[in-house]
């Protein structure tokens, strides 16, 4: 029998104590995987609709391919897995700041781990997405200066609610220009947000990109017995 609750891993990291937990929810009859940063819940396998939509909406408007894609933030792996379901994707780089999170997948601790680590198109990169965006070498340590067709980002709670204050520079016009420089012509930047659409941030995006929009993704919240919503921003270069 599956244990009702199990802490699969706990590690001290540069941003605090990170833990991976698995529990059985008797009311829903499902196993739930959760990540906590200290006492704060970062993510749950109960709520993955918007993470999956991030990949689908971000890649939807791109041409036939082949496509080279970056995912910023590995987490439970749902955005990366959804990107790999697109047959146009030739290579996927998944950048995560925490070696612990990459280790969870390499050790096969999560439901999607084997699908990611077993796909030859997928490469997990230990690095600071924000520093790589601001730097000169780009996201691929094996190919400095390489450009990508899409960057899909799911790290901060929103452009206003950050995991670290230093991340805020990315969501400014100069920061987004540096990100846009990592994209191929016609490339796409897509961003997950826990907050409702922000007209001010859309204006910031349109100051850099040829067009930008916000898509609201709704999903059932069984814990609160209501619908919840996240936002996916999609911006594209000419």
JSON list of C-alpha atoms in Angstrom, two decimals:
[
{"chain": "A", "resi": 1, "resn": "UNK", "atom": "CA", "xyz": [0.00, 0.00, 0.00]},
{"chain": "A", "resi": 2, "resn": "UNK", "atom": "CA", "xyz": [1.09, 3.59, -0.64]},
{"chain": "A", "resi": 3, "resn": "UNK", "atom": "CA", "xyz": [1.90, 5.57, 2.46]},
{"chain": "A", "resi": 4, "resn": "UNK", "atom": "CA", "xyz": [-0.57, 8.30, 3.35]},
{"chain": "A", "resi": 5, "resn": "UNK", "atom": "CA", "xyz": [2.29, 10.80, 3.54]},
{"chain": "A", "resi": 6, "resn": "UNK", "atom": "CA", "xyz": [5.98, 10.61, 2.64]},
{"chain": "A", "resi": 7, "resn": "UNK", "atom": "CA", "xyz": [8.75, 13.19, 2.39]},
{"chain": "A", "resi": 8, "resn": "UNK", "atom": "CA", "xyz": [10.72, 12.02, -0.62]},
{"chain": "A", "resi": 9, "resn": "UNK", "atom": "CA", "xyz": [13.54, 14.54, -0.27]},
{"chain": "A", "resi": 10, "resn": "UNK", "atom": "CA", "xyz": [14.61, 17.55, 1.77]},
{"chain": "A", "resi": 11, "resn": "UNK", "atom": "CA", "xyz": [17.61, 19.74, 0.98]},
{"chain": "A", "resi": 12, "resn": "UNK", "atom": "CA", "xyz": [19.08, 23.06, 2.02]},
{"chain": "A", "resi": 13, "resn": "UNK", "atom": "CA", "xyz": [19.50, 25.18, -1.12]},
{"chain": "A", "resi": 14, "resn": "UNK", "atom": "CA", "xyz": [20.71, 28.72, -1.92]},
{"chain": "A", "resi": 15, "resn": "UNK", "atom": "CA", "xyz": [17.10, 29.96, -1.68]},
{"chain": "A", "resi": 16, "resn": "UNK", "atom": "CA", "xyz": [16.16, 28.03, 1.46]},
{"chain": "A", "resi": 17, "resn": "UNK", "atom": "CA", "xyz": [14.87, 24.62, 2.52]},
{"chain": "A", "resi": 18, "resn": "UNK", "atom": "CA", "xyz": [13.23, 22.74, -0.36]},
{"chain": "A", "resi": 19, "resn": "UNK", "atom": "CA", "xyz": [11.24, 19.57, 0.15]},
{"chain": "A", "resi": 20, "resn": "UNK", "atom": "CA", "xyz": [9.41, 17.13, -2.11]},
{"chain": "A", "resi": 21, "resn": "UNK", "atom": "CA", "xyz": [6.41, 15.38, -0.59]},
{"chain": "A", "resi": 22, "resn": "UNK", "atom": "CA", "xyz": [4.01, 12.70, -1.74]},
{"chain": "A", "resi": 23, "resn": "UNK", "atom": "CA", "xyz": [0.66, 12.16, -0.07]},
{"chain": "A", "resi": 24, "resn": "UNK", "atom": "CA", "xyz": [-2.51, 10.25, -0.70]},
{"chain": "A", "resi": 25, "resn": "UNK", "atom": "CA", "xyz": [-5.62, 12.41, -0.86]},
{"chain": "A", "resi": 26, "resn": "UNK", "atom": "CA", "xyz": [-8.45, 10.13, 0.33]},
{"chain": "A", "resi": 27, "resn": "UNK", "atom": "CA", "xyz": [-11.23, 12.46, -0.80]},
{"chain": "A", "resi": 28, "resn": "UNK", "atom": "CA", "xyz": [-9.93, 12.51, -4.40]},
{"chain": "A", "resi": 29, "resn": "UNK", "atom": "CA", "xyz": [-8.33, 9.05, -4.35]},
{"chain": "A", "resi": 30, "resn": "UNK", "atom": "CA", "xyz": [-5.14, 10.33, -6.00]},
{"chain": "A", "resi": 31, "resn": "UNK", "atom": "CA", "xyz": [-1.48, 10.63, -5.17]},
{"chain": "A", "resi": 32, "resn": "UNK", "atom": "CA", "xyz": [-0.41, 14.25, -4.86]},
{"chain": "A", "resi": 33, "resn": "UNK", "atom": "CA", "xyz": [3.16, 15.49, -5.27]},
{"chain": "A", "resi": 34, "resn": "UNK", "atom": "CA", "xyz": [4.01, 18.82, -3.65]},
{"chain": "A", "resi": 35, "resn": "UNK", "atom": "CA", "xyz": [7.08, 21.05, -3.48]},
{"chain": "A", "resi": 36, "resn": "UNK", "atom": "CA", "xyz": [7.60, 23.40, -0.55]},
{"chain": "A", "resi": 37, "resn": "UNK", "atom": "CA", "xyz": [10.11, 26.22, -0.07]},
{"chain": "A", "resi": 38, "resn": "UNK", "atom": "CA", "xyz": [10.32, 26.55, 3.68]},
{"chain": "A", "resi": 39, "resn": "UNK", "atom": "CA", "xyz": [6.69, 26.74, 4.78]},
{"chain": "A", "resi": 40, "resn": "UNK", "atom": "CA", "xyz": [5.45, 28.00, 1.39]},
{"chain": "A", "resi": 41, "resn": "UNK", "atom": "CA", "xyz": [3.83, 25.68, -1.15]},
{"chain": "A", "resi": 42, "resn": "UNK", "atom": "CA", "xyz": [5.46, 26.22, -4.54]},
{"chain": "A", "resi": 43, "resn": "UNK", "atom": "CA", "xyz": [3.64, 23.67, -6.68]},
{"chain": "A", "resi": 44, "resn": "UNK", "atom": "CA", "xyz": [1.28, 20.72, -6.59]},
{"chain": "A", "resi": 45, "resn": "UNK", "atom": "CA", "xyz": [0.45, 17.97, -9.05]},
{"chain": "A", "resi": 46, "resn": "UNK", "atom": "CA", "xyz": [-3.22, 18.74, -8.39]},
{"chain": "A", "resi": 47, "resn": "UNK", "atom": "CA", "xyz": [-2.89, 21.94, -10.40]},
{"chain": "A", "resi": 48, "resn": "UNK", "atom": "CA", "xyz": [-1.08, 21.45, -13.69]},
{"chain": "A", "resi": 49, "resn": "UNK", "atom": "CA", "xyz": [-3.52, 22.74, -16.33]},
{"chain": "A", "resi": 50, "resn": "UNK", "atom": "CA", "xyz": [-1.85, 26.13, -16.70]},
{"chain": "A", "resi": 51, "resn": "UNK", "atom": "CA", "xyz": [1.66, 24.65, -16.73]},
{"chain": "A", "resi": 52, "resn": "UNK", "atom": "CA", "xyz": [0.61, 22.40, -19.62]},
{"chain": "A", "resi": 53, "resn": "UNK", "atom": "CA", "xyz": [-1.17, 25.30, -21.33]},
{"chain": "A", "resi": 54, "resn": "UNK", "atom": "CA", "xyz": [2.05, 27.35, -21.10]},
{"chain": "A", "resi": 55, "resn": "UNK", "atom": "CA", "xyz": [3.74, 24.94, -23.50]},
{"chain": "A", "resi": 56, "resn": "UNK", "atom": "CA", "xyz": [0.77, 24.48, -25.80]},
{"chain": "A", "resi": 57, "resn": "UNK", "atom": "CA", "xyz": [-0.06, 28.18, -26.11]},
{"chain": "A", "resi": 58, "resn": "UNK", "atom": "CA", "xyz": [3.59, 29.16, -26.42]},
{"chain": "A", "resi": 59, "resn": "UNK", "atom": "CA", "xyz": [4.28, 26.72, -29.25]},
{"chain": "A", "resi": 60, "resn": "UNK", "atom": "CA", "xyz": [0.93, 26.93, -31.03]},
{"chain": "A", "resi": 61, "resn": "UNK", "atom": "CA", "xyz": [1.74, 29.82, -33.35]},
{"chain": "A", "resi": 62, "resn": "UNK", "atom": "CA", "xyz": [5.19, 28.67, -34.41]},
{"chain": "A", "resi": 63, "resn": "UNK", "atom": "CA", "xyz": [5.89, 27.26, -37.89]},
{"chain": "A", "resi": 64, "resn": "UNK", "atom": "CA", "xyz": [6.25, 23.63, -38.89]},
{"chain": "A", "resi": 65, "resn": "UNK", "atom": "CA", "xyz": [9.64, 23.21, -37.28]},
{"chain": "A", "resi": 66, "resn": "UNK", "atom": "CA", "xyz": [11.96, 21.74, -36.29]},
{"chain": "A", "resi": 67, "resn": "UNK", "atom": "CA", "xyz": [11.84, 23.80, -33.08]},
{"chain": "A", "resi": 68, "resn": "UNK", "atom": "CA", "xyz": [14.45, 24.39, -30.40]},
{"chain": "A", "resi": 69, "resn": "UNK", "atom": "CA", "xyz": [12.84, 25.34, -27.08]},
{"chain": "A", "resi": 70, "resn": "UNK", "atom": "CA", "xyz": [13.93, 26.49, -23.63]},
{"chain": "A", "resi": 71, "resn": "UNK", "atom": "CA", "xyz": [11.86, 25.96, -20.50]},
{"chain": "A", "resi": 72, "resn": "UNK", "atom": "CA", "xyz": [12.80, 28.12, -17.53]},
{"chain": "A", "resi": 73, "resn": "UNK", "atom": "CA", "xyz": [11.88, 26.20, -14.38]},
{"chain": "A", "resi": 74, "resn": "UNK", "atom": "CA", "xyz": [11.72, 22.39, -14.23]},
{"chain": "A", "resi": 75, "resn": "UNK", "atom": "CA", "xyz": [9.51, 21.88, -11.17]},
{"chain": "A", "resi": 76, "resn": "UNK", "atom": "CA", "xyz": [7.34, 18.77, -11.43]},
{"chain": "A", "resi": 77, "resn": "UNK", "atom": "CA", "xyz": [8.03, 18.65, -15.17]},
{"chain": "A", "resi": 78, "resn": "UNK", "atom": "CA", "xyz": [4.58, 19.32, -16.64]},
{"chain": "A", "resi": 79, "resn": "UNK", "atom": "CA", "xyz": [5.56, 22.22, -18.93]},
{"chain": "A", "resi": 80, "resn": "UNK", "atom": "CA", "xyz": [8.60, 20.34, -20.24]},
{"chain": "A", "resi": 81, "resn": "UNK", "atom": "CA", "xyz": [6.57, 17.18, -20.78]},
{"chain": "A", "resi": 82, "resn": "UNK", "atom": "CA", "xyz": [3.85, 19.08, -22.66]},
{"chain": "A", "resi": 83, "resn": "UNK", "atom": "CA", "xyz": [6.49, 20.67, -24.90]},
{"chain": "A", "resi": 84, "resn": "UNK", "atom": "CA", "xyz": [7.90, 17.25, -25.74]},
{"chain": "A", "resi": 85, "resn": "UNK", "atom": "CA", "xyz": [4.44, 16.09, -26.85]},
{"chain": "A", "resi": 86, "resn": "UNK", "atom": "CA", "xyz": [4.77, 18.52, -29.77]},
{"chain": "A", "resi": 87, "resn": "UNK", "atom": "CA", "xyz": [6.40, 16.54, -32.61]},
{"chain": "A", "resi": 88, "resn": "UNK", "atom": "CA", "xyz": [7.94, 19.71, -34.03]},
{"chain": "A", "resi": 89, "resn": "UNK", "atom": "CA", "xyz": [10.28, 20.02, -31.01]},
{"chain": "A", "resi": 90, "resn": "UNK", "atom": "CA", "xyz": [13.78, 18.97, -32.00]},
{"chain": "A", "resi": 91, "resn": "UNK", "atom": "CA", "xyz": [15.52, 19.85, -28.74]},
{"chain": "A", "resi": 92, "resn": "UNK", "atom": "CA", "xyz": [14.36, 21.01, -25.33]},
{"chain": "A", "resi": 93, "resn": "UNK", "atom": "CA", "xyz": [16.61, 22.65, -22.76]},
{"chain": "A", "resi": 94, "resn": "UNK", "atom": "CA", "xyz": [15.14, 22.86, -19.25]},
{"chain": "A", "resi": 95, "resn": "UNK", "atom": "CA", "xyz": [16.99, 25.33, -17.04]},
{"chain": "A", "resi": 96, "resn": "UNK", "atom": "CA", "xyz": [16.62, 25.11, -13.26]},
{"chain": "A", "resi": 97, "resn": "UNK", "atom": "CA", "xyz": [18.47, 26.96, -10.52]},
{"chain": "A", "resi": 98, "resn": "UNK", "atom": "CA", "xyz": [18.20, 24.12, -8.02]},
{"chain": "A", "resi": 99, "resn": "UNK", "atom": "CA", "xyz": [20.36, 21.05, -8.47]},
{"chain": "A", "resi": 100, "resn": "UNK", "atom": "CA", "xyz": [18.01, 19.32, -6.02]},
{"chain": "A", "resi": 101, "resn": "UNK", "atom": "CA", "xyz": [15.07, 19.60, -8.42]},
{"chain": "A", "resi": 102, "resn": "UNK", "atom": "CA", "xyz": [17.10, 18.22, -11.33]},
{"chain": "A", "resi": 103, "resn": "UNK", "atom": "CA", "xyz": [18.23, 15.42, -9.01]},
{"chain": "A", "resi": 104, "resn": "UNK", "atom": "CA", "xyz": [14.63, 14.47, -8.23]},
{"chain": "A", "resi": 105, "resn": "UNK", "atom": "CA", "xyz": [14.03, 13.77, -11.89]},
{"chain": "A", "resi": 106, "resn": "UNK", "atom": "CA", "xyz": [17.35, 12.03, -12.43]},
{"chain": "A", "resi": 107, "resn": "UNK", "atom": "CA", "xyz": [16.47, 9.75, -9.49]},
{"chain": "A", "resi": 108, "resn": "UNK", "atom": "CA", "xyz": [13.01, 9.06, -10.90]},
{"chain": "A", "resi": 109, "resn": "UNK", "atom": "CA", "xyz": [11.10, 10.44, -7.91]},
{"chain": "A", "resi": 110, "resn": "UNK", "atom": "CA", "xyz": [8.29, 12.09, -9.90]},
{"chain": "A", "resi": 111, "resn": "UNK", "atom": "CA", "xyz": [5.65, 10.66, -12.26]},
{"chain": "A", "resi": 112, "resn": "UNK", "atom": "CA", "xyz": [7.06, 12.42, -15.35]},
{"chain": "A", "resi": 113, "resn": "UNK", "atom": "CA", "xyz": [10.74, 11.91, -14.52]},
{"chain": "A", "resi": 114, "resn": "UNK", "atom": "CA", "xyz": [11.38, 8.95, -16.81]},
{"chain": "A", "resi": 115, "resn": "UNK", "atom": "CA", "xyz": [9.55, 10.61, -19.72]},
{"chain": "A", "resi": 116, "resn": "UNK", "atom": "CA", "xyz": [11.89, 13.61, -19.44]},
{"chain": "A", "resi": 117, "resn": "UNK", "atom": "CA", "xyz": [15.20, 11.92, -18.70]},
{"chain": "A", "resi": 118, "resn": "UNK", "atom": "CA", "xyz": [14.48, 9.14, -21.19]},
{"chain": "A", "resi": 119, "resn": "UNK", "atom": "CA", "xyz": [13.74, 11.46, -24.12]},
{"chain": "A", "resi": 120, "resn": "UNK", "atom": "CA", "xyz": [16.93, 12.13, -26.12]},
{"chain": "A", "resi": 121, "resn": "UNK", "atom": "CA", "xyz": [15.55, 15.54, -27.15]},
{"chain": "A", "resi": 122, "resn": "UNK", "atom": "CA", "xyz": [15.46, 16.75, -23.54]},
{"chain": "A", "resi": 123, "resn": "UNK", "atom": "CA", "xyz": [18.45, 18.15, -21.65]},
{"chain": "A", "resi": 124, "resn": "UNK", "atom": "CA", "xyz": [18.30, 19.34, -18.03]},
{"chain": "A", "resi": 125, "resn": "UNK", "atom": "CA", "xyz": [20.59, 22.32, -17.42]},
{"chain": "A", "resi": 126, "resn": "UNK", "atom": "CA", "xyz": [21.61, 23.41, -13.92]},
{"chain": "A", "resi": 127, "resn": "UNK", "atom": "CA", "xyz": [21.79, 27.20, -14.08]},
{"chain": "A", "resi": 128, "resn": "UNK", "atom": "CA", "xyz": [20.26, 30.53, -13.12]},
{"chain": "A", "resi": 129, "resn": "UNK", "atom": "CA", "xyz": [17.77, 31.37, -15.87]},
{"chain": "A", "resi": 130, "resn": "UNK", "atom": "CA", "xyz": [17.83, 35.08, -15.01]},
{"chain": "A", "resi": 131, "resn": "UNK", "atom": "CA", "xyz": [21.63, 35.31, -15.02]},
{"chain": "A", "resi": 132, "resn": "UNK", "atom": "CA", "xyz": [21.81, 33.39, -18.30]},
{"chain": "A", "resi": 133, "resn": "UNK", "atom": "CA", "xyz": [19.26, 35.76, -19.84]},
{"chain": "A", "resi": 134, "resn": "UNK", "atom": "CA", "xyz": [21.30, 38.78, -18.79]},
{"chain": "A", "resi": 135, "resn": "UNK", "atom": "CA", "xyz": [24.63, 37.24, -19.83]},
{"chain": "A", "resi": 136, "resn": "UNK", "atom": "CA", "xyz": [26.43, 37.01, -23.14]},
{"chain": "A", "resi": 137, "resn": "UNK", "atom": "CA", "xyz": [26.54, 33.24, -23.67]},
{"chain": "A", "resi": 138, "resn": "UNK", "atom": "CA", "xyz": [22.84, 32.32, -23.59]},
{"chain": "A", "resi": 139, "resn": "UNK", "atom": "CA", "xyz": [21.04, 29.29, -22.25]},
{"chain": "A", "resi": 140, "resn": "UNK", "atom": "CA", "xyz": [23.03, 26.45, -23.81]},
{"chain": "A", "resi": 141, "resn": "UNK", "atom": "CA", "xyz": [26.41, 25.92, -22.10]},
{"chain": "A", "resi": 142, "resn": "UNK", "atom": "CA", "xyz": [27.45, 23.69, -25.00]},
{"chain": "A", "resi": 143, "resn": "UNK", "atom": "CA", "xyz": [26.70, 26.32, -27.68]},
{"chain": "A", "resi": 144, "resn": "UNK", "atom": "CA", "xyz": [27.31, 29.93, -26.56]},
{"chain": "A", "resi": 145, "resn": "UNK", "atom": "CA", "xyz": [25.17, 32.44, -28.41]},
{"chain": "A", "resi": 146, "resn": "UNK", "atom": "CA", "xyz": [22.68, 29.88, -29.62]},
{"chain": "A", "resi": 147, "resn": "UNK", "atom": "CA", "xyz": [19.16, 31.19, -30.31]},
{"chain": "A", "resi": 148, "resn": "UNK", "atom": "CA", "xyz": [15.86, 29.42, -29.76]},
{"chain": "A", "resi": 149, "resn": "UNK", "atom": "CA", "xyz": [12.40, 29.38, -31.29]},
{"chain": "A", "resi": 150, "resn": "UNK", "atom": "CA", "xyz": [10.61, 29.66, -27.95]},
{"chain": "A", "resi": 151, "resn": "UNK", "atom": "CA", "xyz": [11.30, 30.40, -24.30]},
{"chain": "A", "resi": 152, "resn": "UNK", "atom": "CA", "xyz": [8.65, 29.18, -21.85]},
{"chain": "A", "resi": 153, "resn": "UNK", "atom": "CA", "xyz": [9.05, 30.55, -18.33]},
{"chain": "A", "resi": 154, "resn": "UNK", "atom": "CA", "xyz": [7.48, 29.31, -15.09]},
{"chain": "A", "resi": 155, "resn": "UNK", "atom": "CA", "xyz": [9.57, 30.37, -12.11]},
{"chain": "A", "resi": 156, "resn": "UNK", "atom": "CA", "xyz": [8.11, 33.39, -10.29]},
{"chain": "A", "resi": 157, "resn": "UNK", "atom": "CA", "xyz": [4.51, 33.54, -9.08]},
{"chain": "A", "resi": 158, "resn": "UNK", "atom": "CA", "xyz": [3.99, 36.51, -11.42]},
{"chain": "A", "resi": 159, "resn": "UNK", "atom": "CA", "xyz": [5.92, 39.53, -12.73]},
{"chain": "A", "resi": 160, "resn": "UNK", "atom": "CA", "xyz": [4.93, 41.30, -9.50]},
{"chain": "A", "resi": 161, "resn": "UNK", "atom": "CA", "xyz": [5.30, 38.42, -7.02]},
{"chain": "A", "resi": 162, "resn": "UNK", "atom": "CA", "xyz": [8.85, 37.13, -7.26]},
{"chain": "A", "resi": 163, "resn": "UNK", "atom": "CA", "xyz": [10.70, 34.25, -5.65]},
{"chain": "A", "resi": 164, "resn": "UNK", "atom": "CA", "xyz": [13.73, 36.54, -5.39]},
{"chain": "A", "resi": 165, "resn": "UNK", "atom": "CA", "xyz": [13.89, 40.34, -5.74]},
{"chain": "A", "resi": 166, "resn": "UNK", "atom": "CA", "xyz": [16.73, 40.05, -8.23]},
{"chain": "A", "resi": 167, "resn": "UNK", "atom": "CA", "xyz": [14.41, 38.38, -10.74]},
{"chain": "A", "resi": 168, "resn": "UNK", "atom": "CA", "xyz": [12.45, 41.58, -11.24]},
{"chain": "A", "resi": 169, "resn": "UNK", "atom": "CA", "xyz": [14.83, 43.04, -13.83]},
{"chain": "A", "resi": 170, "resn": "UNK", "atom": "CA", "xyz": [13.67, 40.46, -16.37]},
{"chain": "A", "resi": 171, "resn": "UNK", "atom": "CA", "xyz": [10.15, 41.88, -16.42]},
{"chain": "A", "resi": 172, "resn": "UNK", "atom": "CA", "xyz": [11.29, 45.36, -17.47]},
{"chain": "A", "resi": 173, "resn": "UNK", "atom": "CA", "xyz": [11.81, 46.60, -21.02]},
{"chain": "A", "resi": 174, "resn": "UNK", "atom": "CA", "xyz": [15.63, 46.22, -20.82]},
{"chain": "A", "resi": 175, "resn": "UNK", "atom": "CA", "xyz": [15.31, 42.74, -19.32]},
{"chain": "A", "resi": 176, "resn": "UNK", "atom": "CA", "xyz": [12.84, 41.59, -21.94]},
{"chain": "A", "resi": 177, "resn": "UNK", "atom": "CA", "xyz": [15.05, 42.98, -24.70]},
{"chain": "A", "resi": 178, "resn": "UNK", "atom": "CA", "xyz": [17.86, 40.77, -23.43]},
{"chain": "A", "resi": 179, "resn": "UNK", "atom": "CA", "xyz": [15.50, 37.79, -23.48]},
{"chain": "A", "resi": 180, "resn": "UNK", "atom": "CA", "xyz": [14.27, 38.65, -26.97]},
{"chain": "A", "resi": 181, "resn": "UNK", "atom": "CA", "xyz": [17.90, 38.63, -28.14]},
{"chain": "A", "resi": 182, "resn": "UNK", "atom": "CA", "xyz": [18.00, 34.91, -27.28]},
{"chain": "A", "resi": 183, "resn": "UNK", "atom": "CA", "xyz": [15.17, 34.18, -29.75]},
{"chain": "A", "resi": 184, "resn": "UNK", "atom": "CA", "xyz": [15.20, 33.48, -33.47]},
{"chain": "A", "resi": 185, "resn": "UNK", "atom": "CA", "xyz": [13.24, 35.82, -35.76]},
{"chain": "A", "resi": 186, "resn": "UNK", "atom": "CA", "xyz": [9.55, 35.09, -35.21]},
{"chain": "A", "resi": 187, "resn": "UNK", "atom": "CA", "xyz": [10.36, 33.49, -31.86]},
{"chain": "A", "resi": 188, "resn": "UNK", "atom": "CA", "xyz": [7.97, 33.33, -28.92]},
{"chain": "A", "resi": 189, "resn": "UNK", "atom": "CA", "xyz": [8.25, 34.15, -25.24]},
{"chain": "A", "resi": 190, "resn": "UNK", "atom": "CA", "xyz": [5.51, 32.68, -23.03]},
{"chain": "A", "resi": 191, "resn": "UNK", "atom": "CA", "xyz": [5.14, 33.22, -19.28]},
{"chain": "A", "resi": 192, "resn": "UNK", "atom": "CA", "xyz": [3.02, 31.57, -16.58]},
{"chain": "A", "resi": 193, "resn": "UNK", "atom": "CA", "xyz": [1.53, 33.81, -13.89]},
{"chain": "A", "resi": 194, "resn": "UNK", "atom": "CA", "xyz": [-0.59, 33.05, -10.85]},
{"chain": "A", "resi": 195, "resn": "UNK", "atom": "CA", "xyz": [-2.15, 36.53, -11.03]},
{"chain": "A", "resi": 196, "resn": "UNK", "atom": "CA", "xyz": [-4.92, 37.85, -13.32]},
{"chain": "A", "resi": 197, "resn": "UNK", "atom": "CA", "xyz": [-3.86, 39.53, -16.59]},
{"chain": "A", "resi": 198, "resn": "UNK", "atom": "CA", "xyz": [-1.92, 42.73, -15.99]},
{"chain": "A", "resi": 199, "resn": "UNK", "atom": "CA", "xyz": [-2.42, 45.44, -18.61]},
{"chain": "A", "resi": 200, "resn": "UNK", "atom": "CA", "xyz": [0.75, 47.22, -17.51]},
{"chain": "A", "resi": 201, "resn": "UNK", "atom": "CA", "xyz": [2.84, 44.12, -18.10]},
{"chain": "A", "resi": 202, "resn": "UNK", "atom": "CA", "xyz": [1.22, 43.57, -21.51]},
{"chain": "A", "resi": 203, "resn": "UNK", "atom": "CA", "xyz": [2.24, 47.14, -22.38]},
{"chain": "A", "resi": 204, "resn": "UNK", "atom": "CA", "xyz": [5.80, 46.32, -21.29]},
{"chain": "A", "resi": 205, "resn": "UNK", "atom": "CA", "xyz": [5.79, 43.23, -23.51]},
{"chain": "A", "resi": 206, "resn": "UNK", "atom": "CA", "xyz": [4.49, 45.17, -26.52]},
{"chain": "A", "resi": 207, "resn": "UNK", "atom": "CA", "xyz": [7.30, 47.70, -26.08]},
{"chain": "A", "resi": 208, "resn": "UNK", "atom": "CA", "xyz": [9.72, 44.87, -26.95]},
{"chain": "A", "resi": 209, "resn": "UNK", "atom": "CA", "xyz": [7.77, 42.32, -29.00]},
{"chain": "A", "resi": 210, "resn": "UNK", "atom": "CA", "xyz": [5.69, 42.66, -32.15]},
{"chain": "A", "resi": 211, "resn": "UNK", "atom": "CA", "xyz": [2.59, 41.53, -30.30]},
{"chain": "A", "resi": 212, "resn": "UNK", "atom": "CA", "xyz": [1.52, 40.18, -26.91]},
{"chain": "A", "resi": 213, "resn": "UNK", "atom": "CA", "xyz": [-1.60, 38.81, -25.31]},
{"chain": "A", "resi": 214, "resn": "UNK", "atom": "CA", "xyz": [-2.79, 37.26, -22.05]},
{"chain": "A", "resi": 215, "resn": "UNK", "atom": "CA", "xyz": [-4.70, 33.99, -22.02]},
{"chain": "A", "resi": 216, "resn": "UNK", "atom": "CA", "xyz": [-6.70, 33.05, -18.90]},
{"chain": "A", "resi": 217, "resn": "UNK", "atom": "CA", "xyz": [-6.55, 29.32, -18.11]},
{"chain": "A", "resi": 218, "resn": "UNK", "atom": "CA", "xyz": [-9.31, 28.05, -15.84]},
{"chain": "A", "resi": 219, "resn": "UNK", "atom": "CA", "xyz": [-9.33, 24.70, -14.03]},
{"chain": "A", "resi": 220, "resn": "UNK", "atom": "CA", "xyz": [-11.16, 22.88, -11.27]},
{"chain": "A", "resi": 221, "resn": "UNK", "atom": "CA", "xyz": [-9.86, 23.43, -7.75]},
{"chain": "A", "resi": 222, "resn": "UNK", "atom": "CA", "xyz": [-11.02, 20.37, -5.79]},
{"chain": "A", "resi": 223, "resn": "UNK", "atom": "CA", "xyz": [-9.60, 21.69, -2.52]},
{"chain": "A", "resi": 224, "resn": "UNK", "atom": "CA", "xyz": [-11.70, 24.85, -2.63]},
{"chain": "A", "resi": 225, "resn": "UNK", "atom": "CA", "xyz": [-14.54, 23.30, -4.66]},
{"chain": "A", "resi": 226, "resn": "UNK", "atom": "CA", "xyz": [-14.52, 26.05, -7.24]},
{"chain": "A", "resi": 227, "resn": "UNK", "atom": "CA", "xyz": [-12.83, 27.14, -10.46]},
{"chain": "A", "resi": 228, "resn": "UNK", "atom": "CA", "xyz": [-9.39, 28.70, -10.26]},
{"chain": "A", "resi": 229, "resn": "UNK", "atom": "CA", "xyz": [-7.51, 30.62, -12.92]},
{"chain": "A", "resi": 230, "resn": "UNK", "atom": "CA", "xyz": [-3.95, 31.37, -13.96]},
{"chain": "A", "resi": 231, "resn": "UNK", "atom": "CA", "xyz": [-2.62, 33.55, -16.78]},
{"chain": "A", "resi": 232, "resn": "UNK", "atom": "CA", "xyz": [-0.34, 32.69, -19.69]},
{"chain": "A", "resi": 233, "resn": "UNK", "atom": "CA", "xyz": [1.28, 35.63, -21.50]},
{"chain": "A", "resi": 234, "resn": "UNK", "atom": "CA", "xyz": [2.39, 34.99, -25.09]},
{"chain": "A", "resi": 235, "resn": "UNK", "atom": "CA", "xyz": [4.60, 37.47, -26.96]},
{"chain": "A", "resi": 236, "resn": "UNK", "atom": "CA", "xyz": [6.24, 37.07, -30.38]},
{"chain": "A", "resi": 237, "resn": "UNK", "atom": "CA", "xyz": [8.97, 38.71, -32.42]},
{"chain": "A", "resi": 238, "resn": "UNK", "atom": "CA", "xyz": [8.44, 39.86, -36.00]}
]
